[in-house]
Every structure is written in C-alpha cells, then in structure tokens.
Tab-separated table of C-alpha atoms in Angstrom:
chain	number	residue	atom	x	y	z
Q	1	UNK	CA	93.367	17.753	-75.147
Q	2	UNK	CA	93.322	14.808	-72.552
Q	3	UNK	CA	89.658	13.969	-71.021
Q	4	UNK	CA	89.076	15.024	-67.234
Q	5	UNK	CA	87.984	11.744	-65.201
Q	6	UNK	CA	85.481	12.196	-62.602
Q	7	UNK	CA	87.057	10.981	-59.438
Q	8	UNK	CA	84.279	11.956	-56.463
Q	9	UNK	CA	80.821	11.663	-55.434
Q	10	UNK	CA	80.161	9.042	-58.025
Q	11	UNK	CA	79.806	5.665	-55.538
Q	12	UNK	CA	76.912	7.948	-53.619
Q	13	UNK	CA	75.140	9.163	-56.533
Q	14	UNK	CA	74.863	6.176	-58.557
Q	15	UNK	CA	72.974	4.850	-55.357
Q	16	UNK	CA	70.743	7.152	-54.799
Q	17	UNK	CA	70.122	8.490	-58.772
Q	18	UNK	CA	68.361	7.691	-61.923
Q	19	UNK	CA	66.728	8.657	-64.935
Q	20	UNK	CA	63.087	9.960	-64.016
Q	21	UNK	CA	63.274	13.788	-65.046
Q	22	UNK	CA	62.294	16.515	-62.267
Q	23	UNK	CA	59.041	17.674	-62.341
Q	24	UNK	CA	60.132	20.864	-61.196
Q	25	UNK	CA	62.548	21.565	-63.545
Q	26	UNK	CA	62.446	24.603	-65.624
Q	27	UNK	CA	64.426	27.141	-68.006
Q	28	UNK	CA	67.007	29.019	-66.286
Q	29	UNK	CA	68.793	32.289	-67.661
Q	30	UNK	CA	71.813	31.967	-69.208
Q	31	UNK	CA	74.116	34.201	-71.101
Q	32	UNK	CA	76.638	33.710	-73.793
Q	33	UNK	CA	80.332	34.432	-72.609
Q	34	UNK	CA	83.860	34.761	-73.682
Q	35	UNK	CA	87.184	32.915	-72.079
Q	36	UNK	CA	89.360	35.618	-70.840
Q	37	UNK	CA	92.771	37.402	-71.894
Q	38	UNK	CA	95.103	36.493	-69.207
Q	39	UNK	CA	98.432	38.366	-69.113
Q	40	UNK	CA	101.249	36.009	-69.840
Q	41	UNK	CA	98.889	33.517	-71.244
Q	42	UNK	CA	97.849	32.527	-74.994
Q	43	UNK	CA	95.045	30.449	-75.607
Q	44	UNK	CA	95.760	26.875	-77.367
Q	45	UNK	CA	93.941	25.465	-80.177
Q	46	UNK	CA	90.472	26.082	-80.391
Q	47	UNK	CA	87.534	26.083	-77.904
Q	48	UNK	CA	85.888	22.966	-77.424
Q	49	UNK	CA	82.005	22.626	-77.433
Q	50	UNK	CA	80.126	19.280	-75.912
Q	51	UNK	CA	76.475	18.294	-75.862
Q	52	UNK	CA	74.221	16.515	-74.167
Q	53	UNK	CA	74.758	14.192	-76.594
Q	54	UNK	CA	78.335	14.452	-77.057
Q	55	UNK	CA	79.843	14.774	-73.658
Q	56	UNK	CA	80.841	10.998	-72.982
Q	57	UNK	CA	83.743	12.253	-75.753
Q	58	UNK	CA	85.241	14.256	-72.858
Q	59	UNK	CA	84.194	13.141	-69.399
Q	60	UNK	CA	84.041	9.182	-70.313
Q	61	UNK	CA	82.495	7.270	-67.516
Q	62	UNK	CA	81.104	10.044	-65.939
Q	63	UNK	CA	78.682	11.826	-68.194
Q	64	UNK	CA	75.867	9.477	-67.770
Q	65	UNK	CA	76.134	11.665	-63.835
Q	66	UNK	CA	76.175	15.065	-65.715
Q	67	UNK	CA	73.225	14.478	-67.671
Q	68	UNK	CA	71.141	13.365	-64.815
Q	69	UNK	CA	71.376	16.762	-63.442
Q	70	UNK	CA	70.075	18.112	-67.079
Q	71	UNK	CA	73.421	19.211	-68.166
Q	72	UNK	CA	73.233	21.800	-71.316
Q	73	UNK	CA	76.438	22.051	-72.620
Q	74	UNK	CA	80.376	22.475	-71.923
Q	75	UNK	CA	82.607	24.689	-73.537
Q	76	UNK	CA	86.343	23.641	-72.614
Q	77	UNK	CA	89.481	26.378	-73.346
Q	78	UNK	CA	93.472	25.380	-72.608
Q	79	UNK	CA	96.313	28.473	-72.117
Q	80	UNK	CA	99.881	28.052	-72.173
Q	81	UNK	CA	102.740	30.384	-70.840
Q	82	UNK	CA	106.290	30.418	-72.391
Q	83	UNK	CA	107.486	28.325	-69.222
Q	84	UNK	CA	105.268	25.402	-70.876
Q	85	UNK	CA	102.485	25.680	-67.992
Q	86	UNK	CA	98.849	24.825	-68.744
Q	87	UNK	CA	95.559	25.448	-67.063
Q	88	UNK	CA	92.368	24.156	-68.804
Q	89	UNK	CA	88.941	26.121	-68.218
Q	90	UNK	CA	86.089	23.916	-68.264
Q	91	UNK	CA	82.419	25.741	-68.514
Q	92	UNK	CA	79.493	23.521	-67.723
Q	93	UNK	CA	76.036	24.766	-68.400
Q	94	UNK	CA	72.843	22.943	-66.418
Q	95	UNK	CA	69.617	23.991	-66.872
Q	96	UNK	CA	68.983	25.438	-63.116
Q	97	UNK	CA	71.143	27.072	-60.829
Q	98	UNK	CA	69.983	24.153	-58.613
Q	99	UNK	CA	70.997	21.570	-60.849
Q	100	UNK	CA	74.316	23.146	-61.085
Q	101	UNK	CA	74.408	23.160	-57.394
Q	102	UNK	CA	73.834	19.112	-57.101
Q	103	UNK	CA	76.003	18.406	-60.141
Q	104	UNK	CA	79.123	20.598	-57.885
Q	105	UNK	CA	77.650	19.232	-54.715
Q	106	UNK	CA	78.450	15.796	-55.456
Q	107	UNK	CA	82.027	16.215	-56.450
Q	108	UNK	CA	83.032	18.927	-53.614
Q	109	UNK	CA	85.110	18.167	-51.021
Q	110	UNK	CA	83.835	18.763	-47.391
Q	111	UNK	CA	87.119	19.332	-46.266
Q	112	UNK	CA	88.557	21.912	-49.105
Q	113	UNK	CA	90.036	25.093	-48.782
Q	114	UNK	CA	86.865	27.079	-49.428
Q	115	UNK	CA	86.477	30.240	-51.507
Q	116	UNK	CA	83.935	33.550	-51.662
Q	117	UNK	CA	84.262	33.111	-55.590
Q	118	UNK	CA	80.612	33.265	-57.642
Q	119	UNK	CA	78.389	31.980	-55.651
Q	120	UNK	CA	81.084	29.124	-53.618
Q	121	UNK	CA	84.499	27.662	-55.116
Q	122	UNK	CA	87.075	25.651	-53.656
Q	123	UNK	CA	90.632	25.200	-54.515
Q	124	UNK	CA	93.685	22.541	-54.228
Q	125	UNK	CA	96.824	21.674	-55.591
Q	126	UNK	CA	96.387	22.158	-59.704
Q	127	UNK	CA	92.333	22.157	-59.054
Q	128	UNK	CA	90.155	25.139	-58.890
Q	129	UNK	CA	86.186	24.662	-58.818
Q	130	UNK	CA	83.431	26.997	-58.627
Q	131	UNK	CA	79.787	27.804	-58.979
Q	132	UNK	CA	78.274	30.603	-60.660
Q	133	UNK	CA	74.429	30.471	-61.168
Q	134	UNK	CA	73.708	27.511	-64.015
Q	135	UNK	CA	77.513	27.256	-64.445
Q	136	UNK	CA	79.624	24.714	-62.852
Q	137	UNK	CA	83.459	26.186	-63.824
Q	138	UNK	CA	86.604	23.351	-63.487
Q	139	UNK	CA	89.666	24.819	-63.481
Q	140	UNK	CA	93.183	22.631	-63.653
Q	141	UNK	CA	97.051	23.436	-63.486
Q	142	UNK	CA	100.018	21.540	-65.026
Q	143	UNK	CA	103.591	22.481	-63.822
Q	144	UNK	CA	102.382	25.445	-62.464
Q	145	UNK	CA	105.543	24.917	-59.878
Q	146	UNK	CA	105.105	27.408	-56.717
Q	147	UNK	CA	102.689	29.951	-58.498
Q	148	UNK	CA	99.766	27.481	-58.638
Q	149	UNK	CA	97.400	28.941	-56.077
Q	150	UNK	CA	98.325	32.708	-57.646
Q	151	UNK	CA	97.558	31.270	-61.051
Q	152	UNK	CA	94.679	29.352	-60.249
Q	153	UNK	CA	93.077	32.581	-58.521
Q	154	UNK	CA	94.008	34.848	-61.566
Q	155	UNK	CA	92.096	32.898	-63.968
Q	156	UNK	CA	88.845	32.085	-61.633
Q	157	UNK	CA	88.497	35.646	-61.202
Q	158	UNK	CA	88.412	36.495	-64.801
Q	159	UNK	CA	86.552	33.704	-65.899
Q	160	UNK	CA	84.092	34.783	-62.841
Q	161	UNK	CA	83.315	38.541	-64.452
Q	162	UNK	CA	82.839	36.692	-67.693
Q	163	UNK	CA	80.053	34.966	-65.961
Q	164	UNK	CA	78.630	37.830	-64.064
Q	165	UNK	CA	76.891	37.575	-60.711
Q	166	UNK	CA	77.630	34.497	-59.034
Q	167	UNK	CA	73.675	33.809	-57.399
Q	168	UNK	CA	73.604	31.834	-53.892
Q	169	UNK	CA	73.071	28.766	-52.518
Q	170	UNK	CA	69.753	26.971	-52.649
Q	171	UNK	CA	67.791	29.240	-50.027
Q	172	UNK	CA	65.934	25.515	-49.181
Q	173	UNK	CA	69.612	24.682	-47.241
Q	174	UNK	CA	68.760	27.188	-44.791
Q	175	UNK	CA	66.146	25.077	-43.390
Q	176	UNK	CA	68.843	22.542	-42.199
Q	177	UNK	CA	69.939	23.344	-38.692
Q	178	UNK	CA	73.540	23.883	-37.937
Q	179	UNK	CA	73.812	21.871	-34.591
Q	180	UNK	CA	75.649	19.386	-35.495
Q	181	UNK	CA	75.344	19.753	-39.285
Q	182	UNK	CA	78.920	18.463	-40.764
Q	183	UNK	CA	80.193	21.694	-42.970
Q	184	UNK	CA	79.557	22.007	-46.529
Q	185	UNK	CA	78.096	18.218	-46.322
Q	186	UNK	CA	74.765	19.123	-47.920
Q	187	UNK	CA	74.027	18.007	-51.268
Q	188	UNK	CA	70.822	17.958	-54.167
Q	189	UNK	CA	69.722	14.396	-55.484
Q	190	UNK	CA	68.125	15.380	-58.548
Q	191	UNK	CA	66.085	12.135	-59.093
Q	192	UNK	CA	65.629	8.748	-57.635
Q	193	UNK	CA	66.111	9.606	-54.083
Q	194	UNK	CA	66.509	6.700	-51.908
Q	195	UNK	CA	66.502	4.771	-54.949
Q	196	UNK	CA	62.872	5.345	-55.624
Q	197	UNK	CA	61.628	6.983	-58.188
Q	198	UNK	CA	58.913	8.143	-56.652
Q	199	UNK	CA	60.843	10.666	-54.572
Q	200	UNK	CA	61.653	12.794	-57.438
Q	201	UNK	CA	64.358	14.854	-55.892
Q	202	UNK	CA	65.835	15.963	-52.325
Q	203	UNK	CA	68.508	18.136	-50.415
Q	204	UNK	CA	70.538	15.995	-47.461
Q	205	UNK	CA	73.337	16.895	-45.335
Q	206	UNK	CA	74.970	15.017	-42.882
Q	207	UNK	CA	74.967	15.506	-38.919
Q	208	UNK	CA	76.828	14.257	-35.808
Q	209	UNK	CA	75.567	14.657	-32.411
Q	210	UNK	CA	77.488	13.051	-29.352
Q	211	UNK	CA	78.828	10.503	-32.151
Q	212	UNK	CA	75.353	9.177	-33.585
Q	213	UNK	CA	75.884	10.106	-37.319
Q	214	UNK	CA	72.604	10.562	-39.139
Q	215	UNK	CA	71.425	12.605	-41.886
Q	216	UNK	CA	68.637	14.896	-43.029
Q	217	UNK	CA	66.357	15.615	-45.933
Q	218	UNK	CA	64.017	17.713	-47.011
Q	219	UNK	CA	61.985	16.789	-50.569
Q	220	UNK	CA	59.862	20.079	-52.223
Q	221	UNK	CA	57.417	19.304	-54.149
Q	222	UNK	CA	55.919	20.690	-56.831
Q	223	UNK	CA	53.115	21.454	-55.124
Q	224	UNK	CA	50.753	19.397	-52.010
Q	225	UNK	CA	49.304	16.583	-53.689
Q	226	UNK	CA	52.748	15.988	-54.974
Q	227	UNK	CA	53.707	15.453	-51.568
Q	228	UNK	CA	50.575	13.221	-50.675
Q	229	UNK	CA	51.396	11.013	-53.260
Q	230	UNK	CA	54.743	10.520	-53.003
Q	231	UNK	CA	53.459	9.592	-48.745
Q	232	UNK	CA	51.449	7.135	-50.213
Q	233	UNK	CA	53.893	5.542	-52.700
Q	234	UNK	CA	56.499	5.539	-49.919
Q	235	UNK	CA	54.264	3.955	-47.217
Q	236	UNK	CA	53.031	1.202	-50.097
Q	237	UNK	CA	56.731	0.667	-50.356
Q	238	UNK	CA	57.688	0.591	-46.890
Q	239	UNK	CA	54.223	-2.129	-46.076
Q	240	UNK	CA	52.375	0.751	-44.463
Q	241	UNK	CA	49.687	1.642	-46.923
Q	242	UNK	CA	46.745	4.051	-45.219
Q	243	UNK	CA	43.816	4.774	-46.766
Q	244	UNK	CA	44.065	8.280	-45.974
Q	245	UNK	CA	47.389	10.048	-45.783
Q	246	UNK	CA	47.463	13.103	-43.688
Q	247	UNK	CA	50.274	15.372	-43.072
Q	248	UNK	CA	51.554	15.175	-39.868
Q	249	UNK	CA	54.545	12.851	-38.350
Q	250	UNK	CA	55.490	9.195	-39.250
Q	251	UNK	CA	57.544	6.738	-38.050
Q	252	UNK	CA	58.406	3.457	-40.210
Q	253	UNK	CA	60.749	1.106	-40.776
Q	254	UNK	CA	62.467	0.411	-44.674
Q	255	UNK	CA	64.161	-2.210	-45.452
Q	256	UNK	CA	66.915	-0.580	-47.339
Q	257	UNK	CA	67.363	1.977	-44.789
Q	258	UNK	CA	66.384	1.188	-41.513
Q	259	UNK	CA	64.112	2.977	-38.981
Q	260	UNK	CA	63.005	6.845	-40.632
Q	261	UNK	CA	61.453	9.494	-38.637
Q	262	UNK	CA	59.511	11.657	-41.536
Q	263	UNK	CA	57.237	14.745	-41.665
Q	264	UNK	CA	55.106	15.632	-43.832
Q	265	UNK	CA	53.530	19.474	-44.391
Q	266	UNK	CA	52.242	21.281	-47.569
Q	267	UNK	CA	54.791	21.147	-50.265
Q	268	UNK	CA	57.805	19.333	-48.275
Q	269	UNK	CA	58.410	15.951	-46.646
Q	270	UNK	CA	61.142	15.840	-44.192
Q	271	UNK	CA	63.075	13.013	-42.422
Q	272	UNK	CA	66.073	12.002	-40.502
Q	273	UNK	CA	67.867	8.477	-41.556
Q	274	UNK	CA	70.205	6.646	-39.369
Q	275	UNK	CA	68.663	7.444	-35.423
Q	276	UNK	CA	67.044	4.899	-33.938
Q	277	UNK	CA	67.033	7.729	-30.726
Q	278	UNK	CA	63.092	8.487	-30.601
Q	279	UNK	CA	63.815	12.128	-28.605
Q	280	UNK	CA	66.818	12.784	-31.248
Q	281	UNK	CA	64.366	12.041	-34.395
Q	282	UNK	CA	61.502	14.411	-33.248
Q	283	UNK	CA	64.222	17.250	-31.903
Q	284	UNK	CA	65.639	17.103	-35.259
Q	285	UNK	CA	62.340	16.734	-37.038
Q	286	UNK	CA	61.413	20.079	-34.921
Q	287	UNK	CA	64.369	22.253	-36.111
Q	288	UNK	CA	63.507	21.266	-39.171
Q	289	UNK	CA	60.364	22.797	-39.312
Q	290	UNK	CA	61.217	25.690	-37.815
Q	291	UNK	CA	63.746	26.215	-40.344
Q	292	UNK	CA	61.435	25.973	-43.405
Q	293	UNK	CA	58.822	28.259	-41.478
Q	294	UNK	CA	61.435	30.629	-41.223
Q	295	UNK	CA	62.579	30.605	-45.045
Q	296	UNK	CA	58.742	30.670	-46.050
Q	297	UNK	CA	58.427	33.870	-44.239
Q	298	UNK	CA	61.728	35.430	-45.786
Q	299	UNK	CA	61.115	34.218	-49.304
C-alpha cells in the first residue's frame, strides 16, 4: 500500500511546535472497532496497524507532527470494486479528543466543502476527512470516476457508526468571538506555542476587521499558578520581568512577534497578535472575556 504524504499545515506547525509534553494531558476513552462491509466492495490484503513508534513507516516526513499531538495508533484498511476503484480508510487514534482536534485542525482546509459527519468532516475530490472524538478518520479515492462524492459519503458514514458518537468541538472555541473571526480558521497548538516552551499549549483563530488581519489566543492552564508562571516566564522573555505578576491586562512588545495585547485571569491568558490599534486590542481583549465568562457559566 503506497504511504499518504502530509501536504498541509506543516510550515505553521513546525513554527510554532515542539516536544515539551502537555501538562494537561490525560487518558481519553476509546473503543475497539471494526472496518465496515460496504456493498460492492471487498477489503484488500490485510489491515495495517502503526505505532507511535512505527508510524514514520507510513506517513514519512510527517509523523514527527502526529506524535506531537500524542498520537496512539493507526489502523489503515484498502477496498476494491470489480471496476478496479480503491478507497483507503485511515483510523488515527490520539490520546484526547482535543489532541485529535489540533492534529485535524492543522491539516483542514478553511475553505472546504464542510460536513455534519462525527463531530466535523470535510470532503474534496478523492479526499474525505473527519473527526470523531480521539479519532482523526482519512479517507481517499482512486478512479472513483463521477461516483466519488457518493462513494466517499458511503464509506464515512459506515466507518462513522463504527466509531459511535462523534463528540464536539473544543467547548474553549466558543470563547472566540465571531466578528470578524475567519471560518473554521481556529486551530490547537499542542506545545511550544509561540515557540516557547513555556506556553505549553493554546487555541488561535484568525480575524479580519476593516482589513487589519490579526489573530487570537486563548492558553488554559492547568490550573492559576500555571498561568502566573507562564506571565512571568513570558515577561522575562519579552525584557519585562515584575516582581509581582498580577492578573489583569498587559501590553508588551516581542521581538519575534511584534506588539501583543494579553490578559491574564485565573486559569487562562489571552491575547491578540498582529494590531498595533490600541482601541481594537482592548475591544477584542473584551469579547474575549466575555466569551470565556459565558462558557464558565454553561460548563
């Protein structure tokens, strides 16, 4: 079976990634599954099975990305038809339904002809992708001529029920405002935000408003002193050491990335990157908050 290339996301993520583990990582449910029968479709050869240590074997050059997002294992299946068609099923396993969401988030397409498949999927010409709790599922088509989309559809939804319930989207991404917000733009950074390590991990999206682009972020942390020390590494870092950090609003220039508006409050530190617009920082900074007050009191 010929190895799938990764061909998206990787330019930003090396950037921004790295190889300090979460902190708030943890075990996630999983369940054991079987590939589907499809009707007019045999499987071929056996099913494949990759590890952590093993995946390079299938996704060379890009598993180094997987693993940062504390992939678990893949399990890869390939049908034919009598018209000499082939789709290939590919299964990946990460230890969080979060960390499935950044691993998809950074090869998604902002522009793709979304789904309402497991918890969001996408499709295109001979590519179907999809997320489904912990589960990442990659779904390809060769010479499936005019059917493709049918095809593609017919095996997402079976492999879906295999799966079960599809989950949702990080509930943190409802803190982002829309105004502005460019669609399905938001991604996880699982480690190494910024390109320090010290900012373990962080949802951004990107924004446009009256054509200043900029983008937002919001880090959790694990819990408030997590947050206070991660302030003080940053303003160390930035040549703005305080003795004593307090939450509240900051403004401070660094040198990889410019002029940063960032707010800091219990467990989360949130900032805007690219506005040099004082009023536009603290507006967005605002909506912000209001949008994590208003998750904390639905959670």
């Amino acid at each position: 079976m010929k190895k799938r290339y990764l061909i998206h996301g990787l330019l930003f993520s090396y950037l921004v990634l790295g190889w300090v583990r979460p902190l708030w990582a943890s075990n996630s449910e999983w369940k054991t599954f079987t590939f589907p029968e499809v009707v007019g479709w045999r499987q071929s050869g056996e099913i494949q099975t990759f590890s952590p240590e093993t995946l390079f074997e299938y996704i060379n050059g890009g598993a180094d990305l997987y693993l940062t997002y504390d992939f678990q294992e893949l399990k890869v299946a390939e049908y034919l038809n009598e018209k000499k068609a082939s789709v290939t099923l590919e299964v990946y396993r990460h230890k969080t339904p979060t960390l499935a969401f950044g691993i998809y988030s950074q090869e998604r397409l902002p522009d793709a002809n979304f789904l309402e498949i497991g918890c969001q999927g996408y499709i295109e010409t001979n590519v179907l992708n999809f997320l489904a709790g912990p589960y990442y599922v990659k779904i390809s088509s060769f010479k499936t001529g005019p059917e493709d989309r049918e095809i593609l559809m017919t095996f997402a939804k079976r492999i879906s029920e295999a799966l079960g319930p599809g989950g949702a989207l990080p509930s943190i991404l409802s803190s982002f405002p829309e105004e502005g917000k460019k669609k399905n733009s938001e991604k996880f950074i699982a480690v190494k935000f910024l390109g320090y390590a010290f900012l373990h991990s962080a949802f951004i999206a990107d924004y446009e408003v009256s054509g200043t682009k900029f983008k937002l972020f919001v880090i959790e942390g694990v819990e408030r002193n997590d947050c206070r020390e991660m302030m003080q590494k940053y303003l160390q870092q930035t040549g703005n050491p305080a003795k004593d950090v307090v939450e509240g609003h900051y403004t401070l220039s660094d040198p990889y990335h410019g002029e940063m508006g960032l707010y800091w409050k219990g467990r989360n530190i949130w900032g805007i990157l690219n506005v040099n617009d004082a009023s536009l920082r603290s507006k967005y900074l605002k909506f912000v908050e209001e949008g994590l007050k208003k998750k904390v009191s639905s959670d």
